[in-house]
XYZ file of C-alpha atoms in Angstrom:
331
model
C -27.896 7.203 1.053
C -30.972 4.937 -0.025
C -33.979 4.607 1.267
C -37.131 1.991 1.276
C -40.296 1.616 0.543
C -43.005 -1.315 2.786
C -46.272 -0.818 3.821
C -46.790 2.761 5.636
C -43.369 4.043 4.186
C -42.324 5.195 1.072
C -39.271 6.373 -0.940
C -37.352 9.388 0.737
C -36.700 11.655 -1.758
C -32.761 12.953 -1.758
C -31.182 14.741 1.324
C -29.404 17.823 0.049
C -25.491 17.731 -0.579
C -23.575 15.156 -2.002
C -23.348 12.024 -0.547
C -21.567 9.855 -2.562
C -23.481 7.007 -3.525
C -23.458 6.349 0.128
C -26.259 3.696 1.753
C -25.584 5.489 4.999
C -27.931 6.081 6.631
C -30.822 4.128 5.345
C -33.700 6.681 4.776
C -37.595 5.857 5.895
C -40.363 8.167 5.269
C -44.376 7.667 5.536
C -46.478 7.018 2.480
C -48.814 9.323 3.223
C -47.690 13.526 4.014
C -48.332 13.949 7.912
C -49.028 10.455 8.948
C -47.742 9.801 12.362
C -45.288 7.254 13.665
C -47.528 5.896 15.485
C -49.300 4.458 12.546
C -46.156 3.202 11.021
C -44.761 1.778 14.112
C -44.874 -1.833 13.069
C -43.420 -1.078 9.627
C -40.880 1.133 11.277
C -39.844 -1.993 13.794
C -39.684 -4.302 10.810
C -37.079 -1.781 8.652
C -35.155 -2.098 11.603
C -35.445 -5.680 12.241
C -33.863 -6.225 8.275
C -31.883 -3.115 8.113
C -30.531 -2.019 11.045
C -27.619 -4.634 11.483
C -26.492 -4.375 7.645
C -26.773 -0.566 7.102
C -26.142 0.656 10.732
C -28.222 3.234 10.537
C -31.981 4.536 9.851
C -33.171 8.629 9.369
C -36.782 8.589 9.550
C -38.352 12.088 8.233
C -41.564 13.392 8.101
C -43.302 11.455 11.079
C -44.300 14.141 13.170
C -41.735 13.667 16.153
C -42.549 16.297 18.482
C -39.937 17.373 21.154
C -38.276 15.043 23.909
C -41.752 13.573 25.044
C -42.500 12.409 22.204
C -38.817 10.931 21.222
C -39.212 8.838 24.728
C -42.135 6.739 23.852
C -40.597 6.216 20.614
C -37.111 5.085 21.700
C -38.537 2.468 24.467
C -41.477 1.468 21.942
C -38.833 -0.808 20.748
C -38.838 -2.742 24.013
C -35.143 -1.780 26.066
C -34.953 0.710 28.944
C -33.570 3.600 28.481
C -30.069 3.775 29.837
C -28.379 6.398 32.245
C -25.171 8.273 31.219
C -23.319 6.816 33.828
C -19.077 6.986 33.962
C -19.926 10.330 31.538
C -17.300 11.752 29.309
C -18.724 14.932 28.442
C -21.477 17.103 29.995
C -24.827 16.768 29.043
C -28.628 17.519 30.908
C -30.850 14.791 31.716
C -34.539 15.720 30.383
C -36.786 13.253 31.098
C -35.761 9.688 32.450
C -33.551 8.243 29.852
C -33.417 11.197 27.361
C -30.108 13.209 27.442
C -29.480 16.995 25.741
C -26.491 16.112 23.292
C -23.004 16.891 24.552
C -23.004 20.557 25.627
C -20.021 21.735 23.967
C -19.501 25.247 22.784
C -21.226 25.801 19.289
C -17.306 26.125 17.631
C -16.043 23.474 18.674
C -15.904 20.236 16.501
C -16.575 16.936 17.930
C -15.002 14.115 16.233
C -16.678 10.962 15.400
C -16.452 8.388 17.855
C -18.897 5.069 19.170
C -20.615 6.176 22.503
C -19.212 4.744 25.310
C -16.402 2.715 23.131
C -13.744 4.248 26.021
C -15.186 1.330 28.392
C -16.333 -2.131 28.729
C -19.873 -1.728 28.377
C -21.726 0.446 25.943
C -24.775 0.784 24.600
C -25.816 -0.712 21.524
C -28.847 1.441 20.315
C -28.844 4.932 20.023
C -31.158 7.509 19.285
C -31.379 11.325 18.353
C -34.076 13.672 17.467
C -33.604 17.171 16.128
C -35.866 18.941 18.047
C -34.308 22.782 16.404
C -32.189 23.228 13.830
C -29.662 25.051 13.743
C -29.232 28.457 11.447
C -26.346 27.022 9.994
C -24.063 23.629 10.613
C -24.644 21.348 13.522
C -25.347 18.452 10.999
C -24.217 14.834 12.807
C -21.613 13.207 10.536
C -21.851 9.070 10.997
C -19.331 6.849 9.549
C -19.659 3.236 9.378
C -17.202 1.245 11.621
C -16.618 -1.587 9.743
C -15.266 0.492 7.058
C -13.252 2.150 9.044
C -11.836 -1.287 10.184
C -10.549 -1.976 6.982
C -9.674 1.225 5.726
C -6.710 0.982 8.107
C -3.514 -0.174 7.705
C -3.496 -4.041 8.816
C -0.703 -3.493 11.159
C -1.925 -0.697 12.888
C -5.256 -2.979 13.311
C -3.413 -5.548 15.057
C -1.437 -3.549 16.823
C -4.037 -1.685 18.668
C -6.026 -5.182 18.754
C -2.855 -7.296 20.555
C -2.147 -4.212 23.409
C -5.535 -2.658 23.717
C -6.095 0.596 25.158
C -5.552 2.080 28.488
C -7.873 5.124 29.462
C -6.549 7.563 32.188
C -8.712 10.157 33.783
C -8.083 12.812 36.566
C -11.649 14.310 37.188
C -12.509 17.917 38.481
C -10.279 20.526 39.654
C -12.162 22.635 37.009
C -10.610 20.756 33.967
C -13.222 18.488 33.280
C -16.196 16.587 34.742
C -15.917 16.674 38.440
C -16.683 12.591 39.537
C -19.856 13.442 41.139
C -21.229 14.246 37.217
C -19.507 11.782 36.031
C -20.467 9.026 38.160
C -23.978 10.586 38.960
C -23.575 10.141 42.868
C -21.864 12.358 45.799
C -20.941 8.921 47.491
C -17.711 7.560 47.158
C -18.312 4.097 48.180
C -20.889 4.099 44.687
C -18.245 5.395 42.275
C -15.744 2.818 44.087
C -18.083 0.098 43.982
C -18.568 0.994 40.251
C -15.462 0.968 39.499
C -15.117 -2.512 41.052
C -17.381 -4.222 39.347
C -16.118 -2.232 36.014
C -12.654 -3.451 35.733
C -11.590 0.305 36.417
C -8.579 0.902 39.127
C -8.976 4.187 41.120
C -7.334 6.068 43.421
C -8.358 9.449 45.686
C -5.579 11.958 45.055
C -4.480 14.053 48.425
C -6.640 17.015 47.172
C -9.808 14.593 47.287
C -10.269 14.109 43.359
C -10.229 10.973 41.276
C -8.292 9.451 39.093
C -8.957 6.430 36.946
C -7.227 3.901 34.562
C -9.081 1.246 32.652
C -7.977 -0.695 30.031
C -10.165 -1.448 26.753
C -10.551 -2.796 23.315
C -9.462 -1.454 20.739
C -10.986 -3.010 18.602
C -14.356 -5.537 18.908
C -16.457 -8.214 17.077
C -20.155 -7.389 16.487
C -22.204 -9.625 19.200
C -25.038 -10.093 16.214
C -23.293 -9.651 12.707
C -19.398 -10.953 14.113
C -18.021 -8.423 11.632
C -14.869 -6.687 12.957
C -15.277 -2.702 14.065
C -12.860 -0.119 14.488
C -14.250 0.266 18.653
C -12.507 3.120 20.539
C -11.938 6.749 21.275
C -7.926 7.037 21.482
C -8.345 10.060 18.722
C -10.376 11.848 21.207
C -8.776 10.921 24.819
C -5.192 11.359 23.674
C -3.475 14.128 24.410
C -3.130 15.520 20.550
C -6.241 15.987 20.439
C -6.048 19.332 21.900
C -5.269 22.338 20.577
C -1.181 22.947 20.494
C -1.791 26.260 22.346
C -4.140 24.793 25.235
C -1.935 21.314 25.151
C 1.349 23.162 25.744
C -0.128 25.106 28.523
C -2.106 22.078 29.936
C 1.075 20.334 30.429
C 3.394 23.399 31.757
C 0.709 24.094 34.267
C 0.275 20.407 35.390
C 2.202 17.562 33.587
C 0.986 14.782 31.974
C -0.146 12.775 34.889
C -3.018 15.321 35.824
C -3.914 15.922 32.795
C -8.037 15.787 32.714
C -7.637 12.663 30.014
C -5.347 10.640 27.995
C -4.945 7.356 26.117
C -1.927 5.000 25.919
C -1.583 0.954 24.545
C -2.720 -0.854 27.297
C 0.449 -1.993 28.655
C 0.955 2.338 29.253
C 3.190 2.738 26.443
C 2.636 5.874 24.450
C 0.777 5.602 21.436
C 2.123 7.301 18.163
C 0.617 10.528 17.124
C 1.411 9.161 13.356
C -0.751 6.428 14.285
C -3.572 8.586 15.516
C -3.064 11.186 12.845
C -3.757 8.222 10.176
C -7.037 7.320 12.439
C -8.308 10.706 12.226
C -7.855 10.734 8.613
C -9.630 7.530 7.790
C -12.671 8.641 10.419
C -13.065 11.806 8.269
C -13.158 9.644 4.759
C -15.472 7.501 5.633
C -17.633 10.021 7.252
C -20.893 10.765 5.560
C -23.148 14.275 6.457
C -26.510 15.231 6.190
C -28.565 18.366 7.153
C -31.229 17.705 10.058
C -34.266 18.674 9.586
C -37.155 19.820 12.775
C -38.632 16.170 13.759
C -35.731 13.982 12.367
C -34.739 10.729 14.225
C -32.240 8.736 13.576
C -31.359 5.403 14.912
C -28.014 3.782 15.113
C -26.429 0.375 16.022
C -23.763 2.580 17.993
C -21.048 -0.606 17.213
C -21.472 -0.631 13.956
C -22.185 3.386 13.272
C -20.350 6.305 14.881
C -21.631 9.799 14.854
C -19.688 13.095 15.554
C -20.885 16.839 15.398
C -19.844 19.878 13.293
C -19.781 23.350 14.259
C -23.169 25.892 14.114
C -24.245 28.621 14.267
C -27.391 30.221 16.255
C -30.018 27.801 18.413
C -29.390 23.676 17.965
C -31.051 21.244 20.257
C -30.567 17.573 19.533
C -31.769 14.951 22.285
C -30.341 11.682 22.807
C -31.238 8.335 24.199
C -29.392 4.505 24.406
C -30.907 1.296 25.541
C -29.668 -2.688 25.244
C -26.226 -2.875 26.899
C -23.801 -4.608 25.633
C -22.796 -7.803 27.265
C -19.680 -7.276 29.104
C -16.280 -7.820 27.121
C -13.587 -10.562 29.194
């Protein structure tokens, strides 16, 4: 972790635990104790204009960030509108227009690293969270950097995920997982089918009135900016050994494979190896690199080049999230 020092910022001192050595995430604090970011705005848009695209990520501390309000005008000072969750993965609450409550999983439960939205086409490629309360123990957001990720892994596996791509199958509702209207943000069908449409995603309605999708996707993609290569998908956390043997094995006893809530599989629907993901999963945790939050942090990532996970915790956590700039569509 380093950190810089121009105009209204100044040297962040070291983040507790060891870190490595690492440059991730690039640290900015203000010169003077208190200041607000509002005063260091320009400076702040200038780190990122150098930084952003060759560390991935910034942590700015000790500007006086003050709840979800506050973490708005920030996040569309830099000039994008604030996206929607839409075709969601994971439950979240939408506070204020553009500003999302973290994934609402239980406080036990791990959630692996992974680039937002990197299970479609289009993604966003800022992203923003602010630790509004930190919690008593844990809840730190690991980030790894993609491109290292890239070519920490085997070269064959690389191009074998890169030449078949990924294929994404979902069977929504029926109390396993998002039901479509949350995930698609609408109660009309002819929205999430017209979505789908213009998304490159095939659906169909099942007899018992749910939905189930298929889309294939990169596995792999070139930075639009930098052209570096990244390590762009979330097979580790689709795929079906993901889950827990005890709630997998009963998962598929109670309804099979096809209706399971979510899987992966190369995009020509051949199974992917578990070796293959196991060796994923291993590189994604030794590349990862953790930090405590502290009240007011925000960090910014370039979500292509950065992904960001969460650990377990323990009493009250509330992290708030925003994305802007989509991506231009892949071919």
């Amino acid at each position: 972790m380093t950190s810089v020092t121009m105009g209204t910022l100044s040297r962040a001192g070291e983040l507790a635990g060891d870190l490595g050595g690492a440059e991730l995430p690039l640290v900015l604090t203000p010169a003077e104790a208190g200041a607000d970011w509002r005063s260091c705005i320009e400076d702040i848009r200038l780190s990122v204009d150098r930084h952003l695209h060759r560390v991935g990520g910034l942590l700015l501390r000790g500007f006086g960030f003050s709840g979800e309000d506050d973490f708005e005008v920030f996040a569309r000072s830099f000039g994008h509108d604030l996206l929607s969750y839409d075709y969601a993965s994971t439950p979240r609450t939408r506070l204020n227009k553009g500003v999302y409550t973290s994934t609402e999983y239980p406080a036990h439960q791990v959630i692996p690293l992974h680039n937002e939205q990197s299970y479609t086409l289009q993604w966003p490629m800022k992203i923003w969270f602010h630790s509004v309360h930190v919690a008593e123990s844990g809840g730190e957001t690991p980030i790894a950097d993609s491109r290292e990720v890239y070519r920490c892994l085997d070269a064959g596996l690389r191009r074998r995920f890169a030449d078949r791509g990924l294929m994404y199958v979902r069977n929504y509702g029926n109390g396993l997982d998002l039901p479509w209207q949350q995930a698609f943000n609408t109660e009309d069908r002819a929205v999430v089918e017209n979505f789908c449409r213009a998304n490159r995603i095939d659906f169909e309605w099942k007899p018992d009135g749910e939905l189930r999708t298929r889309q294939r996707c990169q596995a792999v993609a070139a930075h639009p900016v930098t052209g570096e290569m990244v390590w762009f998908n979330q097979a580790h956390l689709f795929h079906l050994s993901s889950l827990a043997p005890q709630m997998r094995e009963t998962l598929l006893s109670v309804v099979g494979e096809a209706e399971l809530p979510r899987n992966v599989y190369y995009g020509d629907g051949a199974p992917i190896e578990e070796s293959a993901l196991d060796e994923i999963r291993g590189v994604l945790g030794d590349c990862q690199v953790v930090f405590p939050w502290q009240k007011g942090d925000v960090m910014m990532l370039d979500n292509m080049l950065v992904a960001h996970g969460r650990s377990t915790y323990r009493g009250e956590r509330k992290v708030v999230v925003a994305m802007a700039e989509p991506c231009p569509q892949a071919e």
